[in-house]
Coordinates of C-alpha atoms in Angstrom, one line a residue:
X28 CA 109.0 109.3 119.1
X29 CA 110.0 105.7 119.3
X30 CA 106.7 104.6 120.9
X31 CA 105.0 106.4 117.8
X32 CA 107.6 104.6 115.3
X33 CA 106.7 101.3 116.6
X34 CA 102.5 101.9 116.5
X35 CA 103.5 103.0 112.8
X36 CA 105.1 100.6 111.9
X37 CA 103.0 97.8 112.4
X38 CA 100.2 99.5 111.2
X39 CA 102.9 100.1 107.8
X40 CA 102.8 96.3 107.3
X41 CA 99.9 96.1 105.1
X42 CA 100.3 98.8 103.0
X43 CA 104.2 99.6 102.8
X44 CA 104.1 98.9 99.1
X45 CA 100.4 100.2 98.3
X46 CA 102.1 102.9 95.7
X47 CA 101.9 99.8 93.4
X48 CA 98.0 101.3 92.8
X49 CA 97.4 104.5 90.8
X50 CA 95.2 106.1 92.9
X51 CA 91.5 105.7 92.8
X52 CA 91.5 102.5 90.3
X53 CA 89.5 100.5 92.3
X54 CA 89.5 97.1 91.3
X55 CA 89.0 93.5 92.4
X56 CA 91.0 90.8 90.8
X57 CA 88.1 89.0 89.1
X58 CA 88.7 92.2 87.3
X59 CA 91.9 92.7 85.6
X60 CA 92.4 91.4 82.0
X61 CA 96.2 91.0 82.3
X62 CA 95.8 88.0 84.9
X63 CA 97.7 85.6 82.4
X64 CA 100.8 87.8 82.7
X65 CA 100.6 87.9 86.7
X66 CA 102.9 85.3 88.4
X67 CA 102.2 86.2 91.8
X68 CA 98.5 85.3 90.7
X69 CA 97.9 84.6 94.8
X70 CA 99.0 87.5 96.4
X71 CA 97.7 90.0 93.8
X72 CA 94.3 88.4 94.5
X73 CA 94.4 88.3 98.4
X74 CA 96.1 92.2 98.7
X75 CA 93.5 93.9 96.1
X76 CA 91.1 92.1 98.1
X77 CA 91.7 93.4 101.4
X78 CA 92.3 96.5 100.3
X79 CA 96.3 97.0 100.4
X80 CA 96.8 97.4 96.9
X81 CA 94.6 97.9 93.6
X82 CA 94.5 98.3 89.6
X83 CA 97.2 100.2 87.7
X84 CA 93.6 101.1 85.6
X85 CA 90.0 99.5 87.1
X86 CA 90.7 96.5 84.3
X87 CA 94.5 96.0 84.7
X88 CA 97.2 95.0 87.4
X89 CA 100.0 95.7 85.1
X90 CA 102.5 93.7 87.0
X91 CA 105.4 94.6 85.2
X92 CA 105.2 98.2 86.4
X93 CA 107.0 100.0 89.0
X94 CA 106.4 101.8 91.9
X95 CA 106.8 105.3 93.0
X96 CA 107.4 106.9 96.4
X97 CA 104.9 109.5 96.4
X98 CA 101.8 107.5 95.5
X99 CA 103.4 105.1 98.5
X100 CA 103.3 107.8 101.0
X101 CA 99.7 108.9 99.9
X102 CA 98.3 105.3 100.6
X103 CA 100.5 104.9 103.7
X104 CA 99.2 108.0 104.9
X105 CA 95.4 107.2 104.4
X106 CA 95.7 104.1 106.4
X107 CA 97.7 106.1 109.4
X108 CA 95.6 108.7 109.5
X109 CA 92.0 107.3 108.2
X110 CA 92.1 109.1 105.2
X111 CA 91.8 112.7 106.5
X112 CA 92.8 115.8 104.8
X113 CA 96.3 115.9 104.4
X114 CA 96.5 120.1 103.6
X115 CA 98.2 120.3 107.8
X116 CA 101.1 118.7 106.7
X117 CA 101.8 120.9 104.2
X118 CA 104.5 123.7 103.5
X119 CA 106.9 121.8 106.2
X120 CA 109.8 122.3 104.1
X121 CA 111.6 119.4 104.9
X122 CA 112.5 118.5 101.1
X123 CA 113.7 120.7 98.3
X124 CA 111.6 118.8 95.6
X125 CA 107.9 118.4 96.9
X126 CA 106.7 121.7 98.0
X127 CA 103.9 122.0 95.8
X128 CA 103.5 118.4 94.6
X129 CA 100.3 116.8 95.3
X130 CA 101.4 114.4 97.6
X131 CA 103.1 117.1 99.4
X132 CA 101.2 116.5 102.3
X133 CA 101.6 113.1 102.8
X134 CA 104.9 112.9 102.4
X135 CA 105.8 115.4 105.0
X136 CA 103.6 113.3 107.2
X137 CA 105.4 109.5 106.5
X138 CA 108.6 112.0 106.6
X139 CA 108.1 113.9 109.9
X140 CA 107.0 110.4 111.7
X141 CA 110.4 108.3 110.5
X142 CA 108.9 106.7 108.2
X143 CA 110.7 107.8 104.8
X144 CA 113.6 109.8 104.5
X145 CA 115.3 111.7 101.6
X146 CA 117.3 110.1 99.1
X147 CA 120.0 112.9 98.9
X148 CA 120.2 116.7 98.7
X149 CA 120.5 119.4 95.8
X150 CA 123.1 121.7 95.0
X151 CA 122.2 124.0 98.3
X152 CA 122.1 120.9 100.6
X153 CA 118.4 120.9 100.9
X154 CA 117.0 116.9 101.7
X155 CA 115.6 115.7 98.3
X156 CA 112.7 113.2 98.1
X157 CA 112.4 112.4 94.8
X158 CA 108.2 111.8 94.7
X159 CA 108.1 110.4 91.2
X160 CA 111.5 107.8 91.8
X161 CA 110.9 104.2 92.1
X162 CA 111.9 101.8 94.8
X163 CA 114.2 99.3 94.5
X164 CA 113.9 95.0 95.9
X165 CA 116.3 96.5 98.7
X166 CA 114.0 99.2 100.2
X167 CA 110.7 97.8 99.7
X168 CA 112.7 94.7 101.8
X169 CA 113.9 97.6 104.6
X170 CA 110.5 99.3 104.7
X171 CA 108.3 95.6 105.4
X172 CA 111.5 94.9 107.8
X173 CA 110.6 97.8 110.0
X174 CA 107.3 97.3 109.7
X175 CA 107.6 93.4 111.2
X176 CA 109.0 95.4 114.2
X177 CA 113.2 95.5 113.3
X178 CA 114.8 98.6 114.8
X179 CA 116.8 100.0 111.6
X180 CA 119.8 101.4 113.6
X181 CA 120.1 98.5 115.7
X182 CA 119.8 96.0 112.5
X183 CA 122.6 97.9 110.2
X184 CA 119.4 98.9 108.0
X185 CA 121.6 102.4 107.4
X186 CA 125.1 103.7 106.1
X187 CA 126.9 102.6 102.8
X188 CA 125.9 98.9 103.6
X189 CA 123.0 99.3 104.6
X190 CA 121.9 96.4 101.8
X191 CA 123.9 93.5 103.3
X192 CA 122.1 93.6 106.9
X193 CA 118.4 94.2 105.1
X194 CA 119.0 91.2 102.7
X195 CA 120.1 88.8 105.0
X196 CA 117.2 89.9 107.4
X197 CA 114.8 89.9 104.5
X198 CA 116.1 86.0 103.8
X199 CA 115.7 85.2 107.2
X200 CA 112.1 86.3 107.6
X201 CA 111.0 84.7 104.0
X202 CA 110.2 88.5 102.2
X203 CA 112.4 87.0 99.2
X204 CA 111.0 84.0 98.9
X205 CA 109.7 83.8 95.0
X206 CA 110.9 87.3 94.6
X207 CA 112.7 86.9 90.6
X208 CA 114.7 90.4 90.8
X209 CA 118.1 92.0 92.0
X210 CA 118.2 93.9 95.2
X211 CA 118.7 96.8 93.6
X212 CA 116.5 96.9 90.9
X213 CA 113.0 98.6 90.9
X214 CA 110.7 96.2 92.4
X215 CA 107.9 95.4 90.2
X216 CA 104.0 95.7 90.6
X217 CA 104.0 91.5 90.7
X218 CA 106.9 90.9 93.4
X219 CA 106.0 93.6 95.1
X220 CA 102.6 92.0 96.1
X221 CA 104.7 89.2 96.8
X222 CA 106.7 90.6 99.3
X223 CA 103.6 91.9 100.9
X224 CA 102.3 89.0 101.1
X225 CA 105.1 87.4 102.1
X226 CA 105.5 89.8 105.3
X227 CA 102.0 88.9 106.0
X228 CA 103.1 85.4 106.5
X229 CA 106.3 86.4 108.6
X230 CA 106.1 86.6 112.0
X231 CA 106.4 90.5 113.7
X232 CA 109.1 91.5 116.2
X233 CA 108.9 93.6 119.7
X234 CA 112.5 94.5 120.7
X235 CA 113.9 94.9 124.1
X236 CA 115.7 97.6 125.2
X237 CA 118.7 97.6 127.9
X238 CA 121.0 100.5 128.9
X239 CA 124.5 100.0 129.0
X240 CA 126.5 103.3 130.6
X241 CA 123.5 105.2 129.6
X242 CA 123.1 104.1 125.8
X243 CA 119.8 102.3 125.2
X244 CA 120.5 99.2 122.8
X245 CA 118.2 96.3 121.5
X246 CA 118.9 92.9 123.6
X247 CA 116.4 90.9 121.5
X248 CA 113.8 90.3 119.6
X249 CA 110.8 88.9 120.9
X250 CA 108.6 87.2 118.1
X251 CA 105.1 87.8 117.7
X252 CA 102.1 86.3 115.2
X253 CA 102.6 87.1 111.6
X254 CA 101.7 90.2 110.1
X255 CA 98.0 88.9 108.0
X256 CA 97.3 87.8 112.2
X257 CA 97.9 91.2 113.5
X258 CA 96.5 93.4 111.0
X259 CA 93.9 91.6 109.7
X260 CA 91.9 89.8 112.5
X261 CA 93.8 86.8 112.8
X262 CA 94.3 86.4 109.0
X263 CA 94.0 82.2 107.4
X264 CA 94.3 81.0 104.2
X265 CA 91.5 77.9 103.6
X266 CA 92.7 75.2 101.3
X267 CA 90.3 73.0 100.1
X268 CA 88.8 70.8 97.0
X269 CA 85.7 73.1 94.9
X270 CA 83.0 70.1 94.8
X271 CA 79.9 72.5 94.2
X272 CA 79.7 75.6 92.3
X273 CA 77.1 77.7 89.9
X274 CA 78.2 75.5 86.8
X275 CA 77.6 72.6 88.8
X276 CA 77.9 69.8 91.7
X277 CA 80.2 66.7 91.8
X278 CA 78.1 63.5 92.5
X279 CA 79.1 59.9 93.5
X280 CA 81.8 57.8 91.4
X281 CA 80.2 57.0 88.0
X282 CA 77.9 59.4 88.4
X283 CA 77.0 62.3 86.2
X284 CA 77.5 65.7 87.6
X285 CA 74.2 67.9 89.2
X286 CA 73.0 71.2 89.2
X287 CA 75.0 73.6 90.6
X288 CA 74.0 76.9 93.0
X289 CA 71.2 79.0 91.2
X290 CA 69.3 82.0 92.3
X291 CA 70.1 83.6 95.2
X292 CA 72.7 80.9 95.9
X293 CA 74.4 81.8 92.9
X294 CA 77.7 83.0 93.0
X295 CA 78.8 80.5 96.2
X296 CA 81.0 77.5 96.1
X297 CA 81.3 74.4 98.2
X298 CA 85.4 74.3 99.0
X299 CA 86.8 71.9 101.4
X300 CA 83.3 70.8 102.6
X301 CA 82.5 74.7 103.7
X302 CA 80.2 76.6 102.3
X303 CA 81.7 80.6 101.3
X304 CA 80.5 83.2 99.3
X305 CA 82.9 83.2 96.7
X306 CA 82.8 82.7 92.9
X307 CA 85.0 79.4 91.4
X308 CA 84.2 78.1 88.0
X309 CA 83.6 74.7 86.2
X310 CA 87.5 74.8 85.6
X311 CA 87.9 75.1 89.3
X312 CA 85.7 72.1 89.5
X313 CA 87.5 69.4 91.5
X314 CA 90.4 70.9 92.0
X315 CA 92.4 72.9 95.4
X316 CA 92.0 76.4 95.8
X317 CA 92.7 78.6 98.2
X318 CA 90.6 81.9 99.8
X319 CA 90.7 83.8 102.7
X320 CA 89.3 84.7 105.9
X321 CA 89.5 85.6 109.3
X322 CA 90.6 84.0 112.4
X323 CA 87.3 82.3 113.5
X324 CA 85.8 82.4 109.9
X325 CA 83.5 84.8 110.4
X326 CA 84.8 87.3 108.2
X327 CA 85.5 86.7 104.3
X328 CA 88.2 88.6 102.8
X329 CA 88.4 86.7 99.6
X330 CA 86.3 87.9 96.3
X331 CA 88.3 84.9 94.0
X332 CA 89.5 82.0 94.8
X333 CA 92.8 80.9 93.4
X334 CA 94.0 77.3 92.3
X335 CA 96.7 76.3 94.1
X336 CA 99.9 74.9 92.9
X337 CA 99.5 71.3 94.3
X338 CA 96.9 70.8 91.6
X339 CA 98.6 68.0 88.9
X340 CA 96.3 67.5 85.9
X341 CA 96.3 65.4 83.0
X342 CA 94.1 65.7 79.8
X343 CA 93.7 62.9 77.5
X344 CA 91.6 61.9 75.0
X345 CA 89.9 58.9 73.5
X346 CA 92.2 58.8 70.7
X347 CA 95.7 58.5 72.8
X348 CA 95.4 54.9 74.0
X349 CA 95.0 56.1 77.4
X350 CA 91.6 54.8 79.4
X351 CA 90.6 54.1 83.0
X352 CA 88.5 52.2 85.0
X353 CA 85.1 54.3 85.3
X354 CA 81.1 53.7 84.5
X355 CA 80.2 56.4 81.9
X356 CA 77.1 57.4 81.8
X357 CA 75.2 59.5 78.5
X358 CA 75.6 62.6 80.2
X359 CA 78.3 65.3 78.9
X360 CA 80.0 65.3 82.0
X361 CA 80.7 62.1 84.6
X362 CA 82.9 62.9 87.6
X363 CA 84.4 59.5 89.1
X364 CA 85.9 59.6 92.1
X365 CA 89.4 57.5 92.5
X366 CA 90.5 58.9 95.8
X367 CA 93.7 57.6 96.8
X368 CA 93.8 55.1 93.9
X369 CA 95.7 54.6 90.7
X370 CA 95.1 55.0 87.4
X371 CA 94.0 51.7 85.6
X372 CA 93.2 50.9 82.2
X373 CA 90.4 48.7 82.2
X374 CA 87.9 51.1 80.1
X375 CA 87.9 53.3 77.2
X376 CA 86.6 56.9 76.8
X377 CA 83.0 57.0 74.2
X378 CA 84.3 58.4 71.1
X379 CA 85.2 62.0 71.1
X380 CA 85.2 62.4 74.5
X381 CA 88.1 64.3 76.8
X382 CA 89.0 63.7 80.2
X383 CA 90.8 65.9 82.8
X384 CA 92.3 63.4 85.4
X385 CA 93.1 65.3 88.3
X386 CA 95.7 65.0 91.3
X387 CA 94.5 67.9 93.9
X388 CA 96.8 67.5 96.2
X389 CA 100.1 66.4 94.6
X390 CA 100.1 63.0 96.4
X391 CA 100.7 60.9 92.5
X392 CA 96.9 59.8 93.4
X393 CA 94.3 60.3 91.3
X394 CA 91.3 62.2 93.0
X395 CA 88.7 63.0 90.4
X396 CA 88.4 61.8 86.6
X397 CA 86.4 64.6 84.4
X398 CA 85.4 63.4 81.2
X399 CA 83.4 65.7 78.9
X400 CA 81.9 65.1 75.8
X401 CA 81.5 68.3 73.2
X402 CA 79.2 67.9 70.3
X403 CA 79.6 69.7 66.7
X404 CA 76.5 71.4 66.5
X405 CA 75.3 74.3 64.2
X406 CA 73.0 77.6 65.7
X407 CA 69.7 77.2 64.2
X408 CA 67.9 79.8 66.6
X409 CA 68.9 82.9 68.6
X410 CA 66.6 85.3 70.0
X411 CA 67.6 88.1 72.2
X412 CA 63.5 89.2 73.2
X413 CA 61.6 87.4 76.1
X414 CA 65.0 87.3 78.1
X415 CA 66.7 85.7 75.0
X416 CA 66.5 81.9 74.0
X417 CA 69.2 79.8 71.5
X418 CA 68.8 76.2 69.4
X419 CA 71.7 74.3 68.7
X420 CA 71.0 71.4 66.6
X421 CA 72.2 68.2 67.8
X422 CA 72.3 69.3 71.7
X423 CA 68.8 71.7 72.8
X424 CA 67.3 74.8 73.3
X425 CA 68.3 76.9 76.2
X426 CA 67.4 80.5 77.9
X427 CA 70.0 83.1 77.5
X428 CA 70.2 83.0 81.6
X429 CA 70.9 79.3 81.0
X430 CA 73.8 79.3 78.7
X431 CA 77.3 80.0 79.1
X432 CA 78.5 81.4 75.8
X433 CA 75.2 82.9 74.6
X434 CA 76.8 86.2 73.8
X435 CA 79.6 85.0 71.7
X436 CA 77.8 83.0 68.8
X437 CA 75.1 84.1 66.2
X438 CA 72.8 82.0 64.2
X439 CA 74.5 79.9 61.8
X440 CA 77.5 79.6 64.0
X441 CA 79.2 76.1 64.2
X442 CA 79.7 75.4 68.3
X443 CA 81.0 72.7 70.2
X444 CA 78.7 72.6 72.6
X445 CA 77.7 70.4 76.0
X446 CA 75.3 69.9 78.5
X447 CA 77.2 70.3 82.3
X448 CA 74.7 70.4 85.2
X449 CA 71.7 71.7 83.8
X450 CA 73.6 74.3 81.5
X451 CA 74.6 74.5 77.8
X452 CA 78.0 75.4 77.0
X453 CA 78.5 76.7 73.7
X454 CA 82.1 77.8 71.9
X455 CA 82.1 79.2 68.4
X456 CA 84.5 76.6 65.8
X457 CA 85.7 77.5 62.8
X458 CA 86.9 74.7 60.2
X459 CA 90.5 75.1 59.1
X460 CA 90.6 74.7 55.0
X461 CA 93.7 72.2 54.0
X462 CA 94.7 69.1 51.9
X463 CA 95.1 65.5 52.6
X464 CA 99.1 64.9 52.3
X465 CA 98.8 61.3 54.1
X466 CA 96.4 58.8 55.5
X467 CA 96.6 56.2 58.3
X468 CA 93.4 53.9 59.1
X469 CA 95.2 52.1 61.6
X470 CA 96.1 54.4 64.0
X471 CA 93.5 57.0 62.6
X472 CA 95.8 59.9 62.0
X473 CA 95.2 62.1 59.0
X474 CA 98.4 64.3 57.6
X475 CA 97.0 67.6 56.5
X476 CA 99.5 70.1 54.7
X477 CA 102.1 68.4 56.5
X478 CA 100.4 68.6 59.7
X479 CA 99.4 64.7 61.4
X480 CA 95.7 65.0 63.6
X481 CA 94.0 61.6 65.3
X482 CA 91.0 61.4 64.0
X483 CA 87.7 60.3 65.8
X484 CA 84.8 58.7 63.6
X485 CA 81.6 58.3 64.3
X486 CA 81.0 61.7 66.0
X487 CA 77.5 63.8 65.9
X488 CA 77.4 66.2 63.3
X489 CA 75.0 69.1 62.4
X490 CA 72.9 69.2 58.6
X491 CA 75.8 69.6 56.2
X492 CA 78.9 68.4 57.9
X493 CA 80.2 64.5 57.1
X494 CA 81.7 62.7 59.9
X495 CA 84.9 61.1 59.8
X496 CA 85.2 57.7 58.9
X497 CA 88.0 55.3 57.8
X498 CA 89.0 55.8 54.3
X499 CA 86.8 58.6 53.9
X500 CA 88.9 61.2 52.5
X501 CA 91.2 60.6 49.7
X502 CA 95.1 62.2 49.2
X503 CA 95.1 65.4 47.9
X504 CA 91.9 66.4 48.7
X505 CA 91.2 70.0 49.6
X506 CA 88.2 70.1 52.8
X507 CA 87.0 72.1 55.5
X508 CA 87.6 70.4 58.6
X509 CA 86.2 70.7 62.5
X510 CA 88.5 69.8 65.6
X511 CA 87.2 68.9 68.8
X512 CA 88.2 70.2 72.5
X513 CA 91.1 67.2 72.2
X514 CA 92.3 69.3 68.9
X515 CA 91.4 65.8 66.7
X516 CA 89.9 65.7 63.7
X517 CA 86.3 65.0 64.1
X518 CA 84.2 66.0 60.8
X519 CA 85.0 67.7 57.5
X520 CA 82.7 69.6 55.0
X521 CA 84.4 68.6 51.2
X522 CA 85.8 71.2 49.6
X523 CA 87.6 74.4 50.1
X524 CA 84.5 76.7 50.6
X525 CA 85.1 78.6 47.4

């Protein structure tokens, strides 16, 4: 029995908490709406990846949800057993409260092989289970404990204290580490993939029996490779800087971006130098991620890549006195490379423009300076037939297949819109109505009901719009006016639209 405990147990590893997923809502991360409310925005994205753990729905994580023990022993069971029919297992009558439950089966399995035990008896003193319960910080901990390889009995993992020799262990080993909940509360959807993940990154245990008048006791611990190693073909994370991607290609200091992967390269980014298969987007753009794969590379378990937290990035605009040194060139987009270099101030941004100055790697240095230049423009043609076409006045004409945004605007539609390796961004703008309060040429702020916006003259507008200009606008005027991606001020259309 011990030998079959131990095989379990390391096979329990990756999917000790996989009752996080409802199941059969298959989902990949790329897929959930709710992926500004996850924390643990790694670990969700490697475990529904590999399989461990999926959607509360096919389009949501819910992270804030809990888990319970019968969906638990249904997942642990399918990766024990291959996901064959679990009707054998049945009508065991080992606890009061899930004969007849649909997970029956599987839980008389995790149950008759040590893996799960009751959580207290009924009135008669049968064993109860409680299928539908949830689990608390404390027993996910003991469960990914026992799955690294610690022998409960010999570790104080039982009895009335049971929680003061699991926590400490779980500290030890790193399975807390980011975890934002009491041991005894039920463990959430979001730090429960982080403890998973966590145990993934610990290192498993083989103990080593000796006999002592007859009584077999653990000796030591002998550590092994981590968890992600064992289970998953030498599991790796691969950290590295997105320089290539379908929205487009970073080119030489001062010069504008290129076209990015198209056709049947589509969908593949250039991180750390390599080559992989896996989506990133023009956010991602110069910036760390991480993805994952197996031990030699060979084998790509990542279907997202995530930014990492080393990223340190600073937006400015032309209107905030802050420049650096770079050649500009007309294009929407110019990349400048400043790697392992300050910031200097030795050149200002063209009017309107924005720049992302980015850190990757959390040095103080300044890797990569993206500036970007969105134009007011106004929708003067949308088709949807012949694979759809738009016009946007003041930038071009585009194929549906060629711009990112097509689907959200309509003829007519005000856009800020660019031109970012070969593609047209477009992003519906409304103007906000209000009245001129205050008025400062000489640090080009504008006070609008109260509210003080730079200002930027001079920019591009469509047929109908005025740009801003010094002095332009008198106090108490009532306008319509249009902000850029730097939330200034940029054009106006007199009058309240009435």
């Amino acid at each position: 029995m011990r030998n079959l405990k131990r095989a379990l147990s390391m096979a329990l590893a990756a999917v000790m908490l996989l009752g996080m997923m409802v199941i059969g809502a298959s989902a990949s991360y790329s897929d959930f709406t709710d992926q500004d409310e996850i924390v643990h925005k790694e670990a969700v994205a490697l475990l529904t990846d590999l399989g461990v753990i999926g959607g509360k729905t096919p389009t949501s994580y819910d992270p804030t949800g809990t888990i319970e023990r019968a969906a638990l022993s249904k997942m642990i069971y399918f990766v024990m057993m291959g996901g064959t029919d679990a009707t054998p297992y049945e009508g065991m009558d080992i606890f009061a409260d899930v004969n007849g439950n649909w997970a029956e089966g599987y839980i008389n399995y995790c149950a008759s092989v040590g893996i799960f035990g009751g959580v207290g008896k009924d009135a008669s003193g049968k064993d109860l289970f409680s299928p539908y319960g949830t689990l608390t910080v404390a027993q996910a901990a003991k469960g990914l404990l026992v799955a690294l390889g610690y022998v409960a009995e010999d570790r104080g993992y039982n009895g009335a204290t049971w929680t003061i020799g699991v926590i400490s262990d779980a500290q030890t080993n790193g399975l807390l580490e980011g975890i934002s909940q009491g041991v005894n509360e039920p463990i959430t959807r979001d730090n429960a993939a982080q403890m998973i993940f966590n145990a993934l990154n610990a290192r498993t245990v083989e103990p080593k029996y000796q006999y002592d008048m007859g009584n077999q006791y653990v000796s030591e611990y002998t550590p092994g490779s981590t968890l992600g190693v064992v289970k998953f073909d030498g599991l790796k994370a691969v950290t590295g800087v997105v320089t290539k991607n379908d929205a487009a290609a970073l080119a030489a200091n001062g010069s504008a971006v290129t076209t990015g992967f198209t056709g049947s390269d589509a969908g593949k980014s250039v991180i750390g130098g390599n080559t992989y298969n896996v989506p990133t987007t023009l956010d991602q753009l110069g910036k760390q991620v991480t993805i994952y794969t197996n031990g030699d590379g060979s084998k790509l378990y990542s279907t997202v890549a995530i930014t990492t937290d080393k990223n340190v990035v600073t937006s400015v605009s032309s209107t905030n006195g802050k420049t650096i040194a770079a050649n500009y060139t007309a294009d929407s987009l110019v990349v400048n490379t400043l790697a392992n270099t300050a910031v200097s101030s030795s050149a200002a941004l063209p009017s309107g423009a924005t720049m992302e100055i980015i850190d990757n790697d959390g040095d103080g240095k300044i890797e990569y300076a993206l500036i970007s230049n969105y134009t007011l423009g106004k929708v003067v043609a949308k088709s949807t037939v012949n694979n759809g076409s738009i016009n946007v006045s003041g930038l071009t004409a585009a194929t549906a297949a060629n711009t990112v945004g097509f689907d959200s605007v309509e003829l007519n539609d005000y856009v800020l819109g660019t031109v970012i390796g070969g593609k047209l961004y477009v992003e519906k703008v409304e103007p906000f109505t209000g009245t001129v309060t205050a008025y400062n040429s000489t640090r080009d702020t504008i006070t609008i009901d109260g509210v003080v916006y730079d200002y930027v003259t001079g920019a591009s507008v469509p047929t109908g719009v005025t740009t801003m200009t010094d002095g332009a606008l008198s106090v108490n005027s009532t306008n319509r006016y249009f902000l850029n991606k730097a939330g200034d001020i940029i054009a106006y259309i007199p009058g309240d639209g009435t």
